[in-house]
Amino acid sequence: ALRAIQEGSLDVNAPRFSHPRLGDGQTIAHMIVYEGNVALLEVLGRLGNVWNVENKQGDTLGHVAALRNNAQILGLLSSQVDVDLDCFNLAGLTPLCCAAQFNNLEAVQALIRARVKLNKQDKGGNTALHIAAMEGTTSVVESLLIAGAKPSE
């Protein structure tokens, strides 16, 4: 597969894979992030521009890493020049909102370190802090408040 990518005969950004949890329309990079393989993601990143790829649900690699509570991959993504960790998926959620929704504290803390916008609202007008409070995830609420999230926004 790596040789095909190098030769250009395999489009790494084509949403051609299916995953039982993520659904249809996944790219190779999404599958790698879901499995948590940092080394393979780094190799893939050197071979092609995969950092901002979206699946059919509009999820970026940041959304999947947040869902999987993978701080290491979020750190790798935040070190890339053009990666937007504040972007929305088709459900209107940012990676931080996804992490807050699933009580993924390590991902929340990695996104805080990456300096994402803590008070960015989803399409329903909720911030990650609101979502964490609704889910009853006190450790995420505390981390967001300490980092400067505003309850009133």
mmCIF file of C-alpha atoms in Angstrom:
data_model
loop_
_atom_site.group_PDB
_atom_site.id
_atom_site.type_symbol
_atom_site.label_atom_id
_atom_site.label_comp_id
_atom_site.label_asym_id
_atom_site.label_seq_id
_atom_site.Cartn_x
_atom_site.Cartn_y
_atom_site.Cartn_z
ATOM 1 C CA ALA A 1 0.000 0.000 0.000
ATOM 2 C CA LEU A 2 2.825 2.414 0.829
ATOM 3 C CA ARG A 3 4.427 1.809 -2.565
ATOM 4 C CA ALA A 4 1.095 2.485 -4.299
ATOM 5 C CA ILE A 5 0.773 5.733 -2.356
ATOM 6 C CA GLN A 6 4.317 6.768 -3.298
ATOM 7 C CA GLU A 7 3.661 5.976 -6.962
ATOM 8 C CA GLY A 8 0.380 7.895 -6.884
ATOM 9 C CA SER A 9 -1.780 4.924 -7.825
ATOM 10 C CA LEU A 10 -3.621 4.921 -4.476
ATOM 11 C CA ASP A 11 -5.488 8.055 -3.449
ATOM 12 C CA VAL A 12 -5.004 8.297 0.306
ATOM 13 C CA ASN A 13 -7.799 10.841 0.601
ATOM 14 C CA ALA A 14 -10.473 8.759 -1.123
ATOM 15 C CA PRO A 15 -13.260 7.877 1.332
ATOM 16 C CA ARG A 16 -13.498 4.246 0.277
ATOM 17 C CA PHE A 17 -13.407 2.253 3.511
ATOM 18 C CA SER A 18 -16.110 1.178 5.918
ATOM 19 C CA HIS A 19 -15.706 0.901 9.671
ATOM 20 C CA PRO A 20 -18.227 -0.580 12.138
ATOM 21 C CA ARG A 21 -18.000 2.420 14.488
ATOM 22 C CA LEU A 22 -17.205 5.255 12.076
ATOM 23 C CA GLY A 23 -19.456 4.139 9.220
ATOM 24 C CA ASP A 24 -18.894 4.221 5.479
ATOM 25 C CA GLY A 25 -16.686 6.674 3.672
ATOM 26 C CA GLN A 26 -13.490 6.480 5.705
ATOM 27 C CA THR A 27 -10.052 7.309 4.354
ATOM 28 C CA ILE A 28 -6.899 5.338 5.085
ATOM 29 C CA ALA A 29 -5.846 8.065 7.514
ATOM 30 C CA HIS A 30 -9.138 7.859 9.422
ATOM 31 C CA MET A 31 -8.675 4.117 9.828
ATOM 32 C CA ILE A 32 -5.096 4.621 11.056
ATOM 33 C CA VAL A 33 -6.168 7.276 13.570
ATOM 34 C CA TYR A 34 -9.008 5.094 14.834
ATOM 35 C CA GLU A 35 -6.507 2.299 15.495
ATOM 36 C CA GLY A 36 -4.127 4.763 17.165
ATOM 37 C CA ASN A 37 -1.106 3.993 15.005
ATOM 38 C CA VAL A 38 0.953 7.173 15.364
ATOM 39 C CA ALA A 39 4.011 5.847 13.532
ATOM 40 C CA LEU A 40 2.005 4.823 10.467
ATOM 41 C CA LEU A 41 0.168 8.164 10.449
ATOM 42 C CA GLU A 42 3.530 9.973 10.465
ATOM 43 C CA VAL A 43 4.678 7.892 7.484
ATOM 44 C CA LEU A 44 1.420 8.537 5.648
ATOM 45 C CA GLY A 45 1.753 12.240 6.377
ATOM 46 C CA ARG A 46 5.213 12.306 4.793
ATOM 47 C CA LEU A 47 3.873 10.599 1.673
ATOM 48 C CA GLY A 48 0.870 12.812 1.034
ATOM 49 C CA ASN A 49 -1.304 15.616 2.293
ATOM 50 C CA VAL A 50 -3.611 13.758 4.663
ATOM 51 C CA TRP A 51 -3.765 16.146 7.591
ATOM 52 C CA ASN A 52 -7.037 17.909 6.681
ATOM 53 C CA VAL A 53 -8.871 15.062 5.014
ATOM 54 C CA GLU A 54 -12.549 14.529 5.886
ATOM 55 C CA ASN A 55 -14.642 11.390 5.800
ATOM 56 C CA LYS A 56 -18.212 11.315 4.484
ATOM 57 C CA GLN A 57 -19.502 12.493 7.869
ATOM 58 C CA GLY A 58 -17.231 15.536 7.698
ATOM 59 C CA ASP A 59 -15.020 14.197 10.478
ATOM 60 C CA THR A 60 -11.393 15.205 10.294
ATOM 61 C CA LEU A 61 -8.571 13.212 11.827
ATOM 62 C CA GLY A 62 -8.941 15.511 14.838
ATOM 63 C CA HIS A 63 -12.544 14.425 15.319
ATOM 64 C CA VAL A 64 -11.585 10.741 15.229
ATOM 65 C CA ALA A 65 -8.619 11.250 17.573
ATOM 66 C CA ALA A 66 -10.912 13.115 19.990
ATOM 67 C CA LEU A 67 -13.477 10.323 19.788
ATOM 68 C CA ARG A 68 -10.751 7.770 20.538
ATOM 69 C CA ASN A 69 -9.260 9.912 23.355
ATOM 70 C CA ASN A 70 -5.875 9.857 21.634
ATOM 71 C CA ALA A 71 -3.834 12.768 22.975
ATOM 72 C CA GLN A 72 -0.700 11.638 21.135
ATOM 73 C CA ILE A 73 -2.347 11.879 17.714
ATOM 74 C CA LEU A 74 -3.953 15.200 18.639
ATOM 75 C CA GLY A 75 -0.474 16.446 19.550
ATOM 76 C CA LEU A 76 0.859 15.284 16.193
ATOM 77 C CA LEU A 77 -2.019 16.985 14.378
ATOM 78 C CA SER A 78 -1.513 20.229 16.283
ATOM 79 C CA SER A 79 2.142 20.279 15.222
ATOM 80 C CA GLN A 80 1.178 20.343 11.541
ATOM 81 C CA VAL A 81 1.105 23.825 10.021
ATOM 82 C CA ASP A 82 -2.272 23.784 8.307
ATOM 83 C CA VAL A 83 -4.416 21.577 10.553
ATOM 84 C CA ASP A 84 -7.597 23.206 11.854
ATOM 85 C CA LEU A 85 -8.607 21.593 15.141
ATOM 86 C CA ASP A 86 -11.525 24.042 15.487
ATOM 87 C CA CYS A 87 -13.384 22.848 12.387
ATOM 88 C CA PHE A 88 -16.919 21.482 12.351
ATOM 89 C CA ASN A 89 -18.047 18.089 11.113
ATOM 90 C CA LEU A 90 -21.413 17.666 9.375
ATOM 91 C CA ALA A 91 -23.098 17.232 12.779
ATOM 92 C CA GLY A 92 -21.821 20.706 13.682
ATOM 93 C CA LEU A 93 -19.302 19.537 16.292
ATOM 94 C CA THR A 94 -15.660 20.473 16.757
ATOM 95 C CA PRO A 95 -13.119 17.905 17.958
ATOM 96 C CA LEU A 96 -13.279 19.534 21.413
ATOM 97 C CA CYS A 97 -17.058 19.128 21.512
ATOM 98 C CA CYS A 98 -16.670 15.450 20.505
ATOM 99 C CA ALA A 99 -14.106 14.862 23.248
ATOM 100 C CA ALA A 100 -16.308 16.617 25.825
ATOM 101 C CA GLN A 101 -19.363 14.631 24.772
ATOM 102 C CA PHE A 102 -17.637 11.310 25.424
ATOM 103 C CA ASN A 103 -15.793 12.368 28.601
ATOM 104 C CA ASN A 104 -12.444 11.966 26.857
ATOM 105 C CA LEU A 105 -10.347 13.958 29.300
ATOM 106 C CA GLU A 106 -6.956 13.227 27.709
ATOM 107 C CA ALA A 107 -8.234 14.454 24.346
ATOM 108 C CA VAL A 108 -9.762 17.558 25.951
ATOM 109 C CA GLN A 109 -6.452 18.351 27.637
ATOM 110 C CA ALA A 110 -4.512 17.780 24.398
ATOM 111 C CA LEU A 111 -6.861 20.136 22.563
ATOM 112 C CA ILE A 112 -6.494 22.726 25.325
ATOM 113 C CA ARG A 113 -2.696 22.456 24.915
ATOM 114 C CA ALA A 114 -3.198 22.914 21.165
ATOM 115 C CA ARG A 115 -4.968 26.202 21.986
ATOM 116 C CA VAL A 116 -8.285 25.444 20.328
ATOM 117 C CA LYS A 117 -11.108 27.932 20.779
ATOM 118 C CA LEU A 118 -12.663 26.869 24.071
ATOM 119 C CA ASN A 119 -15.854 28.863 23.592
ATOM 120 C CA LYS A 120 -16.616 27.951 19.997
ATOM 121 C CA GLN A 121 -20.267 26.993 19.706
ATOM 122 C CA ASP A 122 -21.652 23.996 17.882
ATOM 123 C CA LYS A 123 -24.545 24.473 15.475
ATOM 124 C CA GLY A 124 -26.931 24.175 18.437
ATOM 125 C CA GLY A 125 -25.230 27.051 20.252
ATOM 126 C CA ASN A 126 -23.462 24.870 22.816
ATOM 127 C CA THR A 127 -19.794 25.034 23.699
ATOM 128 C CA ALA A 128 -17.694 22.070 24.812
ATOM 129 C CA LEU A 129 -18.265 23.240 28.395
ATOM 130 C CA HIS A 130 -22.043 23.137 27.923
ATOM 131 C CA ILE A 131 -21.832 19.669 26.386
ATOM 132 C CA ALA A 132 -19.605 18.366 29.191
ATOM 133 C CA ALA A 133 -21.986 19.788 31.803
ATOM 134 C CA MET A 134 -25.012 18.204 30.081
ATOM 135 C CA GLU A 135 -23.191 14.866 29.987
ATOM 136 C CA GLY A 136 -22.232 15.192 33.649
ATOM 137 C CA THR A 137 -18.515 14.836 33.003
ATOM 138 C CA THR A 138 -17.124 16.802 35.935
ATOM 139 C CA SER A 139 -13.445 16.203 35.165
ATOM 140 C CA VAL A 140 -13.905 17.643 31.659
ATOM 141 C CA VAL A 141 -15.934 20.572 33.029
ATOM 142 C CA GLU A 142 -13.190 21.335 35.553
ATOM 143 C CA SER A 143 -10.432 21.154 32.917
ATOM 144 C CA LEU A 144 -12.321 23.464 30.578
ATOM 145 C CA LEU A 145 -13.057 25.988 33.338
ATOM 146 C CA ILE A 146 -9.442 26.005 34.525
ATOM 147 C CA ALA A 147 -8.334 26.550 30.918
ATOM 148 C CA GLY A 148 -10.606 29.589 30.619
ATOM 149 C CA ALA A 149 -13.842 28.348 29.100
ATOM 150 C CA LYS A 150 -16.707 30.734 29.802
ATOM 151 C CA PRO A 151 -19.996 29.336 31.150
ATOM 152 C CA SER A 152 -21.970 32.216 29.664
ATOM 153 C CA GLU A 153 -20.873 31.822 26.045
#
